[in-house]
């Protein structure tokens, strides 16, 4: 506490003088009290610089919005973009079909187009159509393949690369292996025929 009041037995003169000094001191500090009553709190960081709380809140809100948008995008990606597009297409097709009349006639173009686009097993024109579509889609580049005389068989049925010159540089292990397998099958078949010969 700030007081320069003397303790003990004091005369009225000294007491009056002390009270006047106290009032004068309060009047001189009154404007400071008014200023501090209406002033805003100053927040500072560790280094002592002022912090702008409104700006920080705005930045946090923007960061939260960006994070929510990113999470939403990852959620969309997690479900699958192509599957989402397909589902949207299915919904649009269903709405389109619901708006059509219930009975379908021969001159219905959508039904005709849908039936033409279906690929059926055993269709003699399917190969022709596939070849025609392949010619139309020539901009798709396929990996080059070896096209030459038939390559020798190997254990894994791997086709040779497109730069292979056709010369077999193996030590003959693959051919010996295939011969051994064929010999085992032949022996098994002969043994089976011999065992059922008397029946």
mmCIF file of C-alpha atoms in Angstrom:
data_model
loop_
_atom_site.group_PDB
_atom_site.id
_atom_site.type_symbol
_atom_site.label_atom_id
_atom_site.label_comp_id
_atom_site.label_asym_id
_atom_site.label_seq_id
_atom_site.Cartn_x
_atom_site.Cartn_y
_atom_site.Cartn_z
ATOM 1 C CA UNK A 1 0.000 0.000 0.000
ATOM 2 C CA UNK A 2 1.134 3.490 -0.778
ATOM 3 C CA UNK A 3 0.682 5.728 2.190
ATOM 4 C CA UNK A 4 3.030 8.096 3.943
ATOM 5 C CA UNK A 5 0.823 8.309 7.001
ATOM 6 C CA UNK A 6 2.724 8.601 10.213
ATOM 7 C CA UNK A 7 1.970 6.027 12.831
ATOM 8 C CA UNK A 8 1.206 6.646 16.437
ATOM 9 C CA UNK A 9 -0.190 9.760 18.114
ATOM 10 C CA UNK A 10 -0.475 12.530 15.496
ATOM 11 C CA UNK A 11 -1.779 16.101 15.732
ATOM 12 C CA UNK A 12 -4.788 17.263 13.681
ATOM 13 C CA UNK A 13 -2.588 19.557 11.569
ATOM 14 C CA UNK A 14 -0.324 16.763 10.445
ATOM 15 C CA UNK A 15 -3.361 14.549 9.769
ATOM 16 C CA UNK A 16 -5.029 17.241 7.610
ATOM 17 C CA UNK A 17 -1.836 17.787 5.624
ATOM 18 C CA UNK A 18 -1.473 14.050 4.972
ATOM 19 C CA UNK A 19 -5.078 13.809 3.744
ATOM 20 C CA UNK A 20 -4.592 16.754 1.347
ATOM 21 C CA UNK A 21 -1.479 15.128 -0.091
ATOM 22 C CA UNK A 22 -3.383 11.868 -0.529
ATOM 23 C CA UNK A 23 -6.230 13.646 -2.390
ATOM 24 C CA UNK A 24 -3.738 15.498 -4.603
ATOM 25 C CA UNK A 25 -1.977 12.234 -5.414
ATOM 26 C CA UNK A 26 -5.337 10.555 -6.260
ATOM 27 C CA UNK A 27 -6.337 13.480 -8.538
ATOM 28 C CA UNK A 28 -3.046 13.287 -10.413
ATOM 29 C CA UNK A 29 -3.512 9.534 -10.945
ATOM 30 C CA UNK A 30 -7.250 9.716 -11.758
ATOM 31 C CA UNK A 31 -6.741 10.159 -15.522
ATOM 32 C CA UNK A 32 -4.448 7.095 -15.510
ATOM 33 C CA UNK A 33 -7.194 5.048 -13.871
ATOM 34 C CA UNK A 34 -9.727 6.246 -16.495
ATOM 35 C CA UNK A 35 -7.376 5.396 -19.335
ATOM 36 C CA UNK A 36 -6.615 1.965 -17.971
ATOM 37 C CA UNK A 37 -10.320 1.203 -17.368
ATOM 38 C CA UNK A 38 -11.220 1.595 -21.071
ATOM 39 C CA UNK A 39 -7.998 0.271 -22.575
ATOM 40 C CA UNK A 40 -7.702 -3.129 -24.217
ATOM 41 C CA UNK A 41 -5.517 -5.879 -22.878
ATOM 42 C CA UNK A 42 -2.205 -6.173 -24.690
ATOM 43 C CA UNK A 43 -1.125 -9.730 -25.357
ATOM 44 C CA UNK A 44 2.511 -10.394 -26.105
ATOM 45 C CA UNK A 45 4.434 -13.426 -27.301
ATOM 46 C CA UNK A 46 7.584 -14.862 -25.722
ATOM 47 C CA UNK A 47 9.857 -12.385 -27.465
ATOM 48 C CA UNK A 48 7.765 -9.432 -26.233
ATOM 49 C CA UNK A 49 6.139 -8.436 -29.521
ATOM 50 C CA UNK A 50 2.432 -7.609 -29.571
ATOM 51 C CA UNK A 51 0.059 -10.342 -30.730
ATOM 52 C CA UNK A 52 -2.862 -9.540 -33.011
ATOM 53 C CA UNK A 53 -5.520 -11.945 -31.721
ATOM 54 C CA UNK A 54 -8.075 -11.127 -34.435
ATOM 55 C CA UNK A 55 -5.513 -11.860 -37.148
ATOM 56 C CA UNK A 56 -4.483 -15.092 -35.413
ATOM 57 C CA UNK A 57 -8.112 -16.229 -35.168
ATOM 58 C CA UNK A 58 -8.634 -15.452 -38.859
ATOM 59 C CA UNK A 59 -5.510 -17.471 -39.778
ATOM 60 C CA UNK A 60 -6.640 -20.387 -37.594
ATOM 61 C CA UNK A 61 -10.092 -20.344 -39.218
ATOM 62 C CA UNK A 62 -8.544 -20.317 -42.700
ATOM 63 C CA UNK A 63 -6.188 -23.144 -41.737
ATOM 64 C CA UNK A 64 -9.102 -25.176 -40.330
ATOM 65 C CA UNK A 65 -11.124 -24.593 -43.543
ATOM 66 C CA UNK A 66 -8.172 -25.663 -45.701
ATOM 67 C CA UNK A 67 -7.648 -28.759 -43.550
ATOM 68 C CA UNK A 68 -11.356 -29.640 -43.717
ATOM 69 C CA UNK A 69 -11.288 -29.233 -47.505
ATOM 70 C CA UNK A 70 -8.179 -31.419 -47.746
ATOM 71 C CA UNK A 71 -9.767 -34.086 -45.521
ATOM 72 C CA UNK A 72 -12.905 -34.011 -47.672
ATOM 73 C CA UNK A 73 -10.787 -34.402 -50.802
ATOM 74 C CA UNK A 74 -8.885 -37.362 -49.291
ATOM 75 C CA UNK A 75 -12.213 -38.913 -48.269
ATOM 76 C CA UNK A 76 -13.407 -38.569 -51.877
ATOM 77 C CA UNK A 77 -10.160 -40.106 -53.136
ATOM 78 C CA UNK A 78 -10.436 -42.929 -50.593
ATOM 79 C CA UNK A 79 -13.847 -43.876 -51.922
ATOM 80 C CA UNK A 80 -12.510 -43.862 -55.463
ATOM 81 C CA UNK A 81 -12.929 -41.151 -58.080
ATOM 82 C CA UNK A 82 -13.961 -43.507 -60.857
ATOM 83 C CA UNK A 83 -16.471 -45.255 -58.594
ATOM 84 C CA UNK A 84 -17.942 -41.888 -57.594
ATOM 85 C CA UNK A 85 -18.298 -40.848 -61.231
ATOM 86 C CA UNK A 86 -19.862 -44.219 -62.071
ATOM 87 C CA UNK A 87 -22.332 -43.892 -59.196
ATOM 88 C CA UNK A 88 -23.240 -40.362 -60.318
ATOM 89 C CA UNK A 89 -23.713 -41.643 -63.888
ATOM 90 C CA UNK A 90 -25.937 -44.474 -62.615
ATOM 91 C CA UNK A 91 -28.103 -41.992 -60.693
ATOM 92 C CA UNK A 92 -28.435 -39.749 -63.762
ATOM 93 C CA UNK A 93 -29.322 -42.759 -65.942
ATOM 94 C CA UNK A 94 -31.920 -43.914 -63.422
ATOM 95 C CA UNK A 95 -33.522 -40.442 -63.319
ATOM 96 C CA UNK A 96 -33.515 -40.335 -67.112
ATOM 97 C CA UNK A 97 -35.146 -43.777 -67.297
ATOM 98 C CA UNK A 98 -37.791 -42.840 -64.725
ATOM 99 C CA UNK A 99 -38.890 -39.917 -66.863
ATOM 100 C CA UNK A 100 -39.526 -42.175 -69.854
ATOM 101 C CA UNK A 101 -42.854 -43.941 -70.382
ATOM 102 C CA UNK A 102 -43.146 -47.453 -69.012
ATOM 103 C CA UNK A 103 -43.719 -49.144 -72.398
ATOM 104 C CA UNK A 104 -40.784 -49.212 -74.825
ATOM 105 C CA UNK A 105 -41.345 -49.515 -78.539
ATOM 106 C CA UNK A 106 -39.197 -50.548 -81.486
ATOM 107 C CA UNK A 107 -38.267 -46.965 -82.365
ATOM 108 C CA UNK A 108 -36.789 -46.248 -78.896
ATOM 109 C CA UNK A 109 -33.293 -44.952 -79.729
ATOM 110 C CA UNK A 110 -31.848 -45.272 -76.208
ATOM 111 C CA UNK A 111 -32.855 -48.928 -75.941
ATOM 112 C CA UNK A 112 -31.457 -49.603 -79.408
ATOM 113 C CA UNK A 113 -28.120 -47.916 -78.553
ATOM 114 C CA UNK A 114 -27.877 -49.783 -75.218
ATOM 115 C CA UNK A 115 -28.508 -53.157 -76.906
ATOM 116 C CA UNK A 116 -25.963 -52.402 -79.641
ATOM 117 C CA UNK A 117 -23.254 -51.518 -77.094
ATOM 118 C CA UNK A 118 -23.638 -54.804 -75.191
ATOM 119 C CA UNK A 119 -21.029 -57.441 -75.985
ATOM 120 C CA UNK A 120 -22.400 -60.954 -76.142
ATOM 121 C CA UNK A 121 -20.477 -64.190 -75.993
ATOM 122 C CA UNK A 122 -20.333 -66.010 -79.319
ATOM 123 C CA UNK A 123 -21.047 -62.882 -81.365
ATOM 124 C CA UNK A 124 -19.395 -63.366 -84.800
ATOM 125 C CA UNK A 125 -19.079 -59.621 -85.390
ATOM 126 C CA UNK A 126 -17.485 -58.931 -81.969
ATOM 127 C CA UNK A 127 -13.920 -59.512 -83.220
ATOM 128 C CA UNK A 128 -14.516 -57.285 -86.234
ATOM 129 C CA UNK A 129 -15.887 -54.505 -84.025
ATOM 130 C CA UNK A 130 -12.968 -54.824 -81.610
ATOM 131 C CA UNK A 131 -10.483 -54.530 -84.473
ATOM 132 C CA UNK A 132 -12.303 -51.481 -85.814
ATOM 133 C CA UNK A 133 -12.276 -49.849 -82.379
ATOM 134 C CA UNK A 134 -8.569 -50.636 -82.058
ATOM 135 C CA UNK A 135 -7.908 -48.850 -85.354
ATOM 136 C CA UNK A 136 -9.924 -45.867 -84.155
ATOM 137 C CA UNK A 137 -7.972 -45.735 -80.898
ATOM 138 C CA UNK A 138 -4.515 -45.753 -82.491
ATOM 139 C CA UNK A 139 -3.373 -42.896 -80.264
ATOM 140 C CA UNK A 140 -3.111 -45.403 -77.413
ATOM 141 C CA UNK A 141 0.450 -46.679 -77.510
ATOM 142 C CA UNK A 142 0.921 -50.322 -76.643
ATOM 143 C CA UNK A 143 4.205 -51.790 -75.512
ATOM 144 C CA UNK A 144 6.104 -53.270 -78.456
ATOM 145 C CA UNK A 145 6.028 -57.081 -78.607
ATOM 146 C CA UNK A 146 8.319 -59.633 -80.190
ATOM 147 C CA UNK A 147 7.008 -60.765 -83.560
ATOM 148 C CA UNK A 148 9.141 -63.326 -85.272
ATOM 149 C CA UNK A 149 9.540 -67.091 -85.329
ATOM 150 C CA UNK A 150 8.037 -68.910 -82.349
ATOM 151 C CA UNK A 151 10.417 -68.646 -79.378
ATOM 152 C CA UNK A 152 11.493 -71.727 -77.427
ATOM 153 C CA UNK A 153 9.339 -72.556 -74.409
ATOM 154 C CA UNK A 154 10.497 -71.684 -70.930
ATOM 155 C CA UNK A 155 9.307 -72.649 -67.447
ATOM 156 C CA UNK A 156 7.374 -69.457 -66.827
ATOM 157 C CA UNK A 157 5.811 -68.972 -70.279
ATOM 158 C CA UNK A 158 7.395 -65.542 -70.540
ATOM 159 C CA UNK A 159 7.368 -64.072 -74.035
ATOM 160 C CA UNK A 160 10.740 -62.633 -75.157
ATOM 161 C CA UNK A 161 11.278 -58.886 -75.363
ATOM 162 C CA UNK A 162 10.704 -57.017 -78.622
ATOM 163 C CA UNK A 163 14.470 -56.567 -79.205
ATOM 164 C CA UNK A 164 15.275 -60.310 -79.057
ATOM 165 C CA UNK A 165 17.192 -61.440 -82.143
ATOM 166 C CA UNK A 166 15.824 -65.016 -82.130
ATOM 167 C CA UNK A 167 19.066 -66.734 -81.099
ATOM 168 C CA UNK A 168 18.702 -69.253 -78.255
ATOM 169 C CA UNK A 169 21.743 -68.735 -75.987
ATOM 170 C CA UNK A 170 20.635 -71.047 -73.167
ATOM 171 C CA UNK A 171 22.628 -74.026 -71.880
ATOM 172 C CA UNK A 172 19.746 -76.424 -72.684
ATOM 173 C CA UNK A 173 18.410 -76.742 -69.130
ATOM 174 C CA UNK A 174 14.862 -75.744 -70.125
ATOM 175 C CA UNK A 175 14.703 -78.345 -72.919
ATOM 176 C CA UNK A 176 16.059 -81.056 -70.588
ATOM 177 C CA UNK A 177 13.466 -80.137 -67.977
ATOM 178 C CA UNK A 178 10.594 -80.293 -70.484
ATOM 179 C CA UNK A 179 11.897 -83.624 -71.822
ATOM 180 C CA UNK A 180 12.080 -85.057 -68.278
ATOM 181 C CA UNK A 181 8.489 -83.911 -67.539
ATOM 182 C CA UNK A 182 7.227 -85.402 -70.817
ATOM 183 C CA UNK A 183 9.076 -88.653 -70.076
ATOM 184 C CA UNK A 184 7.498 -88.880 -66.599
ATOM 185 C CA UNK A 185 4.018 -88.341 -68.067
ATOM 186 C CA UNK A 186 4.641 -90.996 -70.714
ATOM 187 C CA UNK A 187 5.867 -93.509 -68.112
ATOM 188 C CA UNK A 188 2.828 -92.796 -65.907
ATOM 189 C CA UNK A 189 0.479 -93.258 -68.855
ATOM 190 C CA UNK A 190 2.149 -96.561 -69.841
ATOM 191 C CA UNK A 191 1.973 -97.783 -66.248
ATOM 192 C CA UNK A 192 -1.720 -96.932 -66.064
ATOM 193 C CA UNK A 193 -2.455 -98.687 -69.359
ATOM 194 C CA UNK A 194 -0.500 -101.746 -68.249
ATOM 195 C CA UNK A 195 -2.365 -101.850 -64.891
ATOM 196 C CA UNK A 196 -5.824 -101.722 -66.527
ATOM 197 C CA UNK A 197 -4.924 -104.019 -69.446
ATOM 198 C CA UNK A 198 -6.388 -107.201 -67.916
ATOM 199 C CA UNK A 199 -9.733 -105.699 -67.030
#
